[in-house]
Coordinates of C-alpha atoms in Angstrom, one line a residue:
M1 CA -18.6 82.5 20.1
G2 CA -19.1 79.0 21.4
T3 CA -15.7 77.7 20.1
N4 CA -13.5 75.8 22.6
A5 CA -10.1 77.4 23.1
H6 CA -7.2 76.2 25.2
L7 CA -4.0 78.0 26.2
I8 CA -1.0 75.6 26.2
D9 CA 2.7 75.9 26.9
S10 CA 3.5 72.8 24.8
C11 CA 1.9 69.9 23.1
N12 CA 2.1 67.9 26.3
D13 CA -0.7 70.1 27.7
I14 CA -3.2 68.9 25.0
E15 CA -5.8 66.6 26.6
P16 CA -7.1 63.8 24.5
D17 CA -10.7 64.7 25.2
W18 CA -10.2 68.1 23.6
L19 CA -9.7 66.3 20.2
K20 CA -12.7 64.0 20.3
G21 CA -15.1 64.8 17.5
V22 CA -12.9 67.8 16.4
K23 CA -12.5 68.2 12.6
T24 CA -10.7 71.5 12.5
I25 CA -8.1 73.1 14.8
A26 CA -6.7 76.6 14.6
L27 CA -3.3 76.9 16.2
T28 CA -1.9 80.4 16.9
A29 CA 1.3 81.5 18.5
G30 CA 2.7 84.8 19.6
A31 CA 5.9 86.4 18.4
S32 CA 7.7 85.2 21.6
A33 CA 6.7 81.5 21.2
P34 CA 9.7 79.4 20.4
E35 CA 9.4 78.0 16.9
C36 CA 10.5 74.6 18.1
L37 CA 7.4 74.4 20.4
V38 CA 5.1 75.4 17.5
E39 CA 6.6 72.8 15.2
E40 CA 6.4 70.2 18.0
T41 CA 2.7 70.9 18.4
V42 CA 2.1 70.8 14.7
T43 CA 3.8 67.4 14.6
F44 CA 1.8 66.2 17.5
L45 CA -1.5 67.2 15.9
R46 CA -0.4 65.7 12.6
N47 CA 0.2 62.4 14.4
K48 CA -3.3 62.6 15.9
G49 CA -4.9 62.7 12.4
F50 CA -4.9 66.4 11.6
G51 CA -2.7 66.0 8.5
N52 CA -4.3 68.5 6.2
M53 CA -2.5 71.6 7.5
E54 CA -2.4 75.1 6.0
E55 CA -0.2 77.9 7.3
L56 CA -1.8 81.4 7.1
E57 CA -0.1 84.7 7.7
V58 CA -2.8 86.9 9.2
M59 CA -0.5 89.8 9.9
P60 CA 3.1 90.3 8.8
E61 CA 5.5 89.9 11.8
N62 CA 7.8 92.9 11.9
V63 CA 8.2 93.4 15.6
R64 CA 11.6 94.4 16.8
F65 CA 12.6 94.2 20.5
G66 CA 15.1 96.9 21.6
L67 CA 17.4 96.7 24.6
P68 CA 16.1 98.3 27.8
P69 CA 17.3 102.0 28.2
E70 CA 19.4 101.0 31.2
I71 CA 21.5 98.6 29.2
V72 CA 21.9 101.0 26.3
E73 CA 23.2 103.6 28.8
A74 CA 25.5 101.1 30.4
I75 CA 27.0 100.2 27.0
A76 CA 27.4 103.8 26.1
A77 CA 29.2 104.6 29.4
A78 CA 31.5 101.6 29.2
P79 CA 35.1 102.3 28.4
A80 CA 36.2 101.3 24.8
S81 CA 38.8 98.9 26.2
A82 CA 36.1 96.9 28.0
T83 CA 34.8 95.5 24.8
A84 CA 35.6 91.9 23.9
D85 CA 38.0 91.2 21.0

């Protein structure tokens, strides 16, 4: 749609040229993104002049990650005395 987009691992990946002439930035993060990296990026952008921030919840986050079946089976097969006190 003609909008620039960049995939970053941290705010250290943001190149200064990306911000030239930019008035609005949308920052998204997946469920597995550590919150500290998201907050670090928000702080970085705030310090670069993007201070008018608004958090939007597009979709409620209700994802649950279960243990792999192999681990569940191993736990079930372990003797009761093997559990930690």
